[in-house]
Amino acid sequence: MEYILIFISAIFVNNIVLAQFLGICPFLGVSKKIDTSLGMSAAVAFVLVLATLVTWLVWTYVLKDGALGAGVNLEFLQTIVFILVIASLVQMVEIVLKKVSPALYQALGIFLPLITTNCAVLGVAILVIQKDFNLAQSIMYAFSTAIGFGLALTVFAGMREQLELTNVPKGMRGMAIVLVSAGLLSLAFMGFSGVDGGLRQLFGL
């Protein structure tokens, strides 16, 4: 049940974009078309899970106090090490995909390099440490967050495609109506707040 709660909470209640405001750059920049949104969502899901797995292992067995067996505290290096790990992973994944699966590499295209600057990936890596998740919980949280990111991105892309067909007032055209629409979508997701707390009470967790 704990994993189900993590799944529901990460997608709807604490959506990484609409509730925690991480990953705003791709949310606004790659959401003009549903096709590009789906491509970005797939690339983020893959890298997010992989990056969370590796950074959790690095934190637990290298950076955490005493993890090296000599009581060396390297926790202050968390942010810079996580950034380097994520950037390296993206480059490695790009190289491997280019060699092993050129078709998938072409499909992902520009989305893989963009993930390096996606703060949602770094944010999730840090959040699983702050929440004191074990490895399985961390992977579930990363996977659920990726689904939540993809859901928000795809729904928002659909909204923007519909906006292209409407007669938006001149003063609201461009980024103005985009930001208003993003705010309305965020308000809609706020309707899920309290769902995880209610489920915890229901199942006595």
PDB file of C-alpha atoms in Angstrom:
ATOM      1  CA  MET A   1       0.000   0.000   0.000  1.00  0.00           C
ATOM      2  CA  GLU A   2       2.909   2.359   0.729  1.00  0.00           C
ATOM      3  CA  TYR A   3       4.045   2.088  -2.892  1.00  0.00           C
ATOM      4  CA  ILE A   4       0.527   2.790  -4.163  1.00  0.00           C
ATOM      5  CA  LEU A   5       0.438   5.939  -2.036  1.00  0.00           C
ATOM      6  CA  ILE A   6       3.811   7.038  -3.406  1.00  0.00           C
ATOM      7  CA  PHE A   7       2.507   6.408  -6.931  1.00  0.00           C
ATOM      8  CA  ILE A   8      -0.709   8.401  -6.473  1.00  0.00           C
ATOM      9  CA  SER A   9       0.954  11.211  -4.554  1.00  0.00           C
ATOM     10  CA  ALA A  10       3.766  11.734  -7.069  1.00  0.00           C
ATOM     11  CA  ILE A  11       1.407  11.860 -10.052  1.00  0.00           C
ATOM     12  CA  PHE A  12      -1.543  13.854  -8.753  1.00  0.00           C
ATOM     13  CA  VAL A  13      -1.049  15.346  -5.279  1.00  0.00           C
ATOM     14  CA  ASN A  14       2.578  16.516  -5.454  1.00  0.00           C
ATOM     15  CA  ASN A  15       3.018  16.724  -9.210  1.00  0.00           C
ATOM     16  CA  ILE A  16       6.634  17.680  -9.883  1.00  0.00           C
ATOM     17  CA  VAL A  17       5.672  20.506 -12.268  1.00  0.00           C
ATOM     18  CA  LEU A  18       2.291  21.769 -11.110  1.00  0.00           C
ATOM     19  CA  ALA A  19       2.781  21.472  -7.336  1.00  0.00           C
ATOM     20  CA  GLN A  20       6.551  21.634  -6.817  1.00  0.00           C
ATOM     21  CA  PHE A  21       7.391  23.839  -9.829  1.00  0.00           C
ATOM     22  CA  LEU A  22      10.368  21.788 -10.988  1.00  0.00           C
ATOM     23  CA  GLY A  23      10.935  21.189 -14.696  1.00  0.00           C
ATOM     24  CA  ILE A  24       9.206  24.414 -15.729  1.00  0.00           C
ATOM     25  CA  CYS A  25      11.604  25.048 -18.648  1.00  0.00           C
ATOM     26  CA  PRO A  26      10.622  21.947 -20.689  1.00  0.00           C
ATOM     27  CA  PHE A  27       7.035  22.299 -19.462  1.00  0.00           C
ATOM     28  CA  LEU A  28       6.754  25.690 -21.169  1.00  0.00           C
ATOM     29  CA  GLY A  29       9.234  25.159 -23.977  1.00  0.00           C
ATOM     30  CA  VAL A  30       8.403  21.671 -25.287  1.00  0.00           C
ATOM     31  CA  SER A  31       4.624  21.715 -24.840  1.00  0.00           C
ATOM     32  CA  LYS A  32       3.559  23.269 -28.129  1.00  0.00           C
ATOM     33  CA  LYS A  33       2.709  19.915 -29.716  1.00  0.00           C
ATOM     34  CA  ILE A  34       1.524  16.636 -28.203  1.00  0.00           C
ATOM     35  CA  ASP A  35       4.031  14.622 -30.267  1.00  0.00           C
ATOM     36  CA  THR A  36       7.036  16.501 -28.905  1.00  0.00           C
ATOM     37  CA  SER A  37       5.575  16.329 -25.399  1.00  0.00           C
ATOM     38  CA  LEU A  38       5.319  12.547 -25.587  1.00  0.00           C
ATOM     39  CA  GLY A  39       8.916  12.307 -26.808  1.00  0.00           C
ATOM     40  CA  MET A  40      10.180  14.510 -24.011  1.00  0.00           C
ATOM     41  CA  SER A  41       8.121  12.572 -21.448  1.00  0.00           C
ATOM     42  CA  ALA A  42       9.621   9.245 -22.565  1.00  0.00           C
ATOM     43  CA  ALA A  43      13.169  10.599 -22.432  1.00  0.00           C
ATOM     44  CA  VAL A  44      12.617  12.137 -18.985  1.00  0.00           C
ATOM     45  CA  ALA A  45      11.096   8.914 -17.629  1.00  0.00           C
ATOM     46  CA  PHE A  46      14.082   6.869 -18.761  1.00  0.00           C
ATOM     47  CA  VAL A  47      16.744   9.241 -17.449  1.00  0.00           C
ATOM     48  CA  LEU A  48      14.834  10.092 -14.252  1.00  0.00           C
ATOM     49  CA  VAL A  49      14.614   6.482 -13.093  1.00  0.00           C
ATOM     50  CA  LEU A  50      18.204   5.726 -14.074  1.00  0.00           C
ATOM     51  CA  ALA A  51      19.574   8.919 -12.462  1.00  0.00           C
ATOM     52  CA  THR A  52      17.643   8.314  -9.239  1.00  0.00           C
ATOM     53  CA  LEU A  53      18.962   4.758  -9.028  1.00  0.00           C
ATOM     54  CA  VAL A  54      22.590   5.821  -9.514  1.00  0.00           C
ATOM     55  CA  THR A  55      22.463   8.916  -7.278  1.00  0.00           C
ATOM     56  CA  TRP A  56      20.801   6.915  -4.469  1.00  0.00           C
ATOM     57  CA  LEU A  57      23.621   4.361  -4.640  1.00  0.00           C
ATOM     58  CA  VAL A  58      26.259   7.109  -4.724  1.00  0.00           C
ATOM     59  CA  TRP A  59      24.673   8.823  -1.722  1.00  0.00           C
ATOM     60  CA  THR A  60      24.238   5.639   0.306  1.00  0.00           C
ATOM     61  CA  TYR A  61      27.614   4.028  -0.337  1.00  0.00           C
ATOM     62  CA  VAL A  62      29.899   7.007  -0.994  1.00  0.00           C
ATOM     63  CA  LEU A  63      28.638  10.351   0.331  1.00  0.00           C
ATOM     64  CA  LYS A  64      26.657   9.382   3.402  1.00  0.00           C
ATOM     65  CA  ASP A  65      28.399   9.791   6.750  1.00  0.00           C
ATOM     66  CA  GLY A  66      30.575   6.772   7.352  1.00  0.00           C
ATOM     67  CA  ALA A  67      29.691   5.140   4.027  1.00  0.00           C
ATOM     68  CA  LEU A  68      33.353   4.845   3.056  1.00  0.00           C
ATOM     69  CA  GLY A  69      34.091   2.915   6.224  1.00  0.00           C
ATOM     70  CA  ALA A  70      36.298   5.653   7.636  1.00  0.00           C
ATOM     71  CA  GLY A  71      33.610   7.967   9.006  1.00  0.00           C
ATOM     72  CA  VAL A  72      34.279  10.490   6.232  1.00  0.00           C
ATOM     73  CA  ASN A  73      31.353  12.881   5.836  1.00  0.00           C
ATOM     74  CA  LEU A  74      30.975  13.936   2.206  1.00  0.00           C
ATOM     75  CA  GLU A  75      27.305  14.951   2.386  1.00  0.00           C
ATOM     76  CA  PHE A  76      28.162  18.568   1.562  1.00  0.00           C
ATOM     77  CA  LEU A  77      29.147  17.398  -1.948  1.00  0.00           C
ATOM     78  CA  GLN A  78      25.646  16.085  -2.676  1.00  0.00           C
ATOM     79  CA  THR A  79      24.470  18.739  -5.141  1.00  0.00           C
ATOM     80  CA  ILE A  80      27.633  18.999  -7.228  1.00  0.00           C
ATOM     81  CA  VAL A  81      28.110  15.220  -7.334  1.00  0.00           C
ATOM     82  CA  PHE A  82      24.485  14.640  -8.347  1.00  0.00           C
ATOM     83  CA  ILE A  83      24.785  17.229 -11.141  1.00  0.00           C
ATOM     84  CA  LEU A  84      27.935  15.552 -12.462  1.00  0.00           C
ATOM     85  CA  VAL A  85      26.337  12.098 -12.233  1.00  0.00           C
ATOM     86  CA  ILE A  86      23.197  13.197 -14.111  1.00  0.00           C
ATOM     87  CA  ALA A  87      25.179  14.986 -16.831  1.00  0.00           C
ATOM     88  CA  SER A  88      27.446  11.959 -17.241  1.00  0.00           C
ATOM     89  CA  LEU A  89      24.483   9.570 -17.385  1.00  0.00           C
ATOM     90  CA  VAL A  90      22.789  11.600 -20.096  1.00  0.00           C
ATOM     91  CA  GLN A  91      25.977  11.606 -22.169  1.00  0.00           C
ATOM     92  CA  MET A  92      26.479   7.861 -21.665  1.00  0.00           C
ATOM     93  CA  VAL A  93      22.875   7.075 -22.563  1.00  0.00           C
ATOM     94  CA  GLU A  94      23.186   9.234 -25.677  1.00  0.00           C
ATOM     95  CA  ILE A  95      26.362   7.447 -26.792  1.00  0.00           C
ATOM     96  CA  VAL A  96      24.983   3.961 -26.083  1.00  0.00           C
ATOM     97  CA  LEU A  97      21.681   4.646 -27.861  1.00  0.00           C
ATOM     98  CA  LYS A  98      23.510   6.046 -30.870  1.00  0.00           C
ATOM     99  CA  LYS A  99      25.505   2.795 -31.166  1.00  0.00           C
ATOM    100  CA  VAL A 100      22.906   0.221 -30.101  1.00  0.00           C
ATOM    101  CA  SER A 101      19.604   1.694 -31.307  1.00  0.00           C
ATOM    102  CA  PRO A 102      19.974   4.477 -33.884  1.00  0.00           C
ATOM    103  CA  ALA A 103      16.205   4.487 -34.441  1.00  0.00           C
ATOM    104  CA  LEU A 104      15.472   5.231 -30.776  1.00  0.00           C
ATOM    105  CA  TYR A 105      18.305   7.766 -30.719  1.00  0.00           C
ATOM    106  CA  GLN A 106      16.740   9.575 -33.669  1.00  0.00           C
ATOM    107  CA  ALA A 107      13.305   9.372 -32.055  1.00  0.00           C
ATOM    108  CA  LEU A 108      14.527  11.020 -28.855  1.00  0.00           C
ATOM    109  CA  GLY A 109      16.589  13.502 -30.852  1.00  0.00           C
ATOM    110  CA  ILE A 110      17.150  16.800 -29.056  1.00  0.00           C
ATOM    111  CA  PHE A 111      15.259  15.695 -25.947  1.00  0.00           C
ATOM    112  CA  LEU A 112      18.166  13.792 -24.379  1.00  0.00           C
ATOM    113  CA  PRO A 113      20.563  16.789 -24.194  1.00  0.00           C
ATOM    114  CA  LEU A 114      17.712  18.937 -22.846  1.00  0.00           C
ATOM    115  CA  ILE A 115      17.308  16.604 -19.872  1.00  0.00           C
ATOM    116  CA  THR A 116      20.749  17.636 -18.582  1.00  0.00           C
ATOM    117  CA  THR A 117      19.300  21.058 -17.762  1.00  0.00           C
ATOM    118  CA  ASN A 118      15.969  19.726 -16.471  1.00  0.00           C
ATOM    119  CA  CYS A 119      15.942  20.581 -12.758  1.00  0.00           C
ATOM    120  CA  ALA A 120      13.217  17.964 -12.158  1.00  0.00           C
ATOM    121  CA  VAL A 121      15.814  15.198 -12.508  1.00  0.00           C
ATOM    122  CA  LEU A 122      18.105  16.753  -9.900  1.00  0.00           C
ATOM    123  CA  GLY A 123      15.106  17.635  -7.740  1.00  0.00           C
ATOM    124  CA  VAL A 124      13.861  14.050  -7.588  1.00  0.00           C
ATOM    125  CA  ALA A 125      17.361  12.744  -6.824  1.00  0.00           C
ATOM    126  CA  ILE A 126      17.548  15.091  -3.833  1.00  0.00           C
ATOM    127  CA  LEU A 127      13.942  14.553  -2.724  1.00  0.00           C
ATOM    128  CA  VAL A 128      14.314  10.775  -2.354  1.00  0.00           C
ATOM    129  CA  ILE A 129      17.247  11.421  -0.002  1.00  0.00           C
ATOM    130  CA  GLN A 130      15.292  13.990   2.005  1.00  0.00           C
ATOM    131  CA  LYS A 131      12.321  11.634   2.269  1.00  0.00           C
ATOM    132  CA  ASP A 132      14.657   8.849   3.459  1.00  0.00           C
ATOM    133  CA  PHE A 133      13.324   6.379   0.874  1.00  0.00           C
ATOM    134  CA  ASN A 134      14.915   2.987   0.398  1.00  0.00           C
ATOM    135  CA  LEU A 135      16.027   1.922  -3.092  1.00  0.00           C
ATOM    136  CA  ALA A 136      12.691   0.373  -4.121  1.00  0.00           C
ATOM    137  CA  GLN A 137      10.722   3.377  -2.864  1.00  0.00           C
ATOM    138  CA  SER A 138      13.127   5.729  -4.643  1.00  0.00           C
ATOM    139  CA  ILE A 139      12.668   3.959  -7.964  1.00  0.00           C
ATOM    140  CA  MET A 140       8.886   3.914  -7.512  1.00  0.00           C
ATOM    141  CA  TYR A 141       8.909   7.631  -6.679  1.00  0.00           C
ATOM    142  CA  ALA A 142      11.085   8.438  -9.705  1.00  0.00           C
ATOM    143  CA  PHE A 143       8.893   6.376 -12.040  1.00  0.00           C
ATOM    144  CA  SER A 144       5.699   7.912 -10.649  1.00  0.00           C
ATOM    145  CA  THR A 145       7.156  11.416 -10.892  1.00  0.00           C
ATOM    146  CA  ALA A 146       8.062  10.771 -14.517  1.00  0.00           C
ATOM    147  CA  ILE A 147       4.471   9.718 -15.226  1.00  0.00           C
ATOM    148  CA  GLY A 148       3.204  12.842 -13.466  1.00  0.00           C
ATOM    149  CA  PHE A 149       5.593  14.986 -15.491  1.00  0.00           C
ATOM    150  CA  GLY A 150       4.454  13.326 -18.722  1.00  0.00           C
ATOM    151  CA  LEU A 151       0.787  13.698 -17.798  1.00  0.00           C
ATOM    152  CA  ALA A 152       1.126  17.407 -17.022  1.00  0.00           C
ATOM    153  CA  LEU A 153       3.206  18.020 -20.157  1.00  0.00           C
ATOM    154  CA  THR A 154       0.828  16.147 -22.480  1.00  0.00           C
ATOM    155  CA  VAL A 155      -2.348  17.710 -21.050  1.00  0.00           C
ATOM    156  CA  PHE A 156      -0.788  21.158 -21.286  1.00  0.00           C
ATOM    157  CA  ALA A 157       0.279  20.480 -24.877  1.00  0.00           C
ATOM    158  CA  GLY A 158      -3.313  19.573 -25.710  1.00  0.00           C
ATOM    159  CA  MET A 159      -4.487  22.827 -24.140  1.00  0.00           C
ATOM    160  CA  ARG A 160      -1.959  24.826 -26.170  1.00  0.00           C
ATOM    161  CA  GLU A 161      -3.011  23.112 -29.390  1.00  0.00           C
ATOM    162  CA  GLN A 162      -6.609  24.076 -28.655  1.00  0.00           C
ATOM    163  CA  LEU A 163      -5.544  27.650 -27.925  1.00  0.00           C
ATOM    164  CA  GLU A 164      -4.100  27.863 -31.436  1.00  0.00           C
ATOM    165  CA  LEU A 165      -7.634  27.344 -32.759  1.00  0.00           C
ATOM    166  CA  THR A 166      -9.265  29.989 -30.566  1.00  0.00           C
ATOM    167  CA  ASN A 167      -9.470  33.741 -30.968  1.00  0.00           C
ATOM    168  CA  VAL A 168      -7.344  34.865 -28.020  1.00  0.00           C
ATOM    169  CA  PRO A 169      -7.535  38.618 -27.222  1.00  0.00           C
ATOM    170  CA  LYS A 170      -4.542  40.453 -28.653  1.00  0.00           C
ATOM    171  CA  GLY A 171      -3.162  41.496 -25.267  1.00  0.00           C
ATOM    172  CA  MET A 172      -3.205  37.888 -24.033  1.00  0.00           C
ATOM    173  CA  ARG A 173      -1.547  36.214 -27.011  1.00  0.00           C
ATOM    174  CA  GLY A 174       1.787  34.453 -26.731  1.00  0.00           C
ATOM    175  CA  MET A 175       3.320  33.638 -23.369  1.00  0.00           C
ATOM    176  CA  ALA A 176       0.617  35.507 -21.430  1.00  0.00           C
ATOM    177  CA  ILE A 177      -2.169  33.051 -22.255  1.00  0.00           C
ATOM    178  CA  VAL A 178       0.294  30.147 -21.847  1.00  0.00           C
ATOM    179  CA  LEU A 179       1.089  31.174 -18.264  1.00  0.00           C
ATOM    180  CA  VAL A 180      -2.588  31.723 -17.449  1.00  0.00           C
ATOM    181  CA  SER A 181      -3.396  28.259 -18.825  1.00  0.00           C
ATOM    182  CA  ALA A 182      -0.560  26.721 -16.790  1.00  0.00           C
ATOM    183  CA  GLY A 183      -1.934  28.370 -13.666  1.00  0.00           C
ATOM    184  CA  LEU A 184      -5.420  27.022 -14.336  1.00  0.00           C
ATOM    185  CA  LEU A 185      -4.020  23.524 -14.864  1.00  0.00           C
ATOM    186  CA  SER A 186      -2.118  23.798 -11.596  1.00  0.00           C
ATOM    187  CA  LEU A 187      -5.323  24.852  -9.815  1.00  0.00           C
ATOM    188  CA  ALA A 188      -7.107  21.847 -11.305  1.00  0.00           C
ATOM    189  CA  PHE A 189      -4.468  19.492  -9.881  1.00  0.00           C
ATOM    190  CA  MET A 190      -4.846  21.147  -6.477  1.00  0.00           C
ATOM    191  CA  GLY A 191      -8.180  19.354  -6.298  1.00  0.00           C
ATOM    192  CA  PHE A 192      -6.224  16.179  -5.550  1.00  0.00           C
ATOM    193  CA  SER A 193      -4.616  17.647  -2.421  1.00  0.00           C
ATOM    194  CA  GLY A 194      -5.396  15.573   0.630  1.00  0.00           C
ATOM    195  CA  VAL A 195      -6.023  12.389  -1.331  1.00  0.00           C
ATOM    196  CA  ASP A 196      -2.898  10.654  -0.020  1.00  0.00           C
ATOM    197  CA  GLY A 197      -3.687  11.730   3.561  1.00  0.00           C
ATOM    198  CA  GLY A 198      -7.204  10.351   3.235  1.00  0.00           C
ATOM    199  CA  LEU A 199      -5.887   7.035   1.898  1.00  0.00           C
ATOM    200  CA  ARG A 200      -3.379   6.800   4.758  1.00  0.00           C
ATOM    201  CA  GLN A 201      -6.186   7.273   7.292  1.00  0.00           C
ATOM    202  CA  LEU A 202      -8.390   4.797   5.454  1.00  0.00           C
ATOM    203  CA  PHE A 203      -5.764   2.039   5.536  1.00  0.00           C
ATOM    204  CA  GLY A 204      -4.289   3.026   8.905  1.00  0.00           C
ATOM    205  CA  LEU A 205      -0.826   3.915   7.606  1.00  0.00           C
TER     206      LEU A 205
END
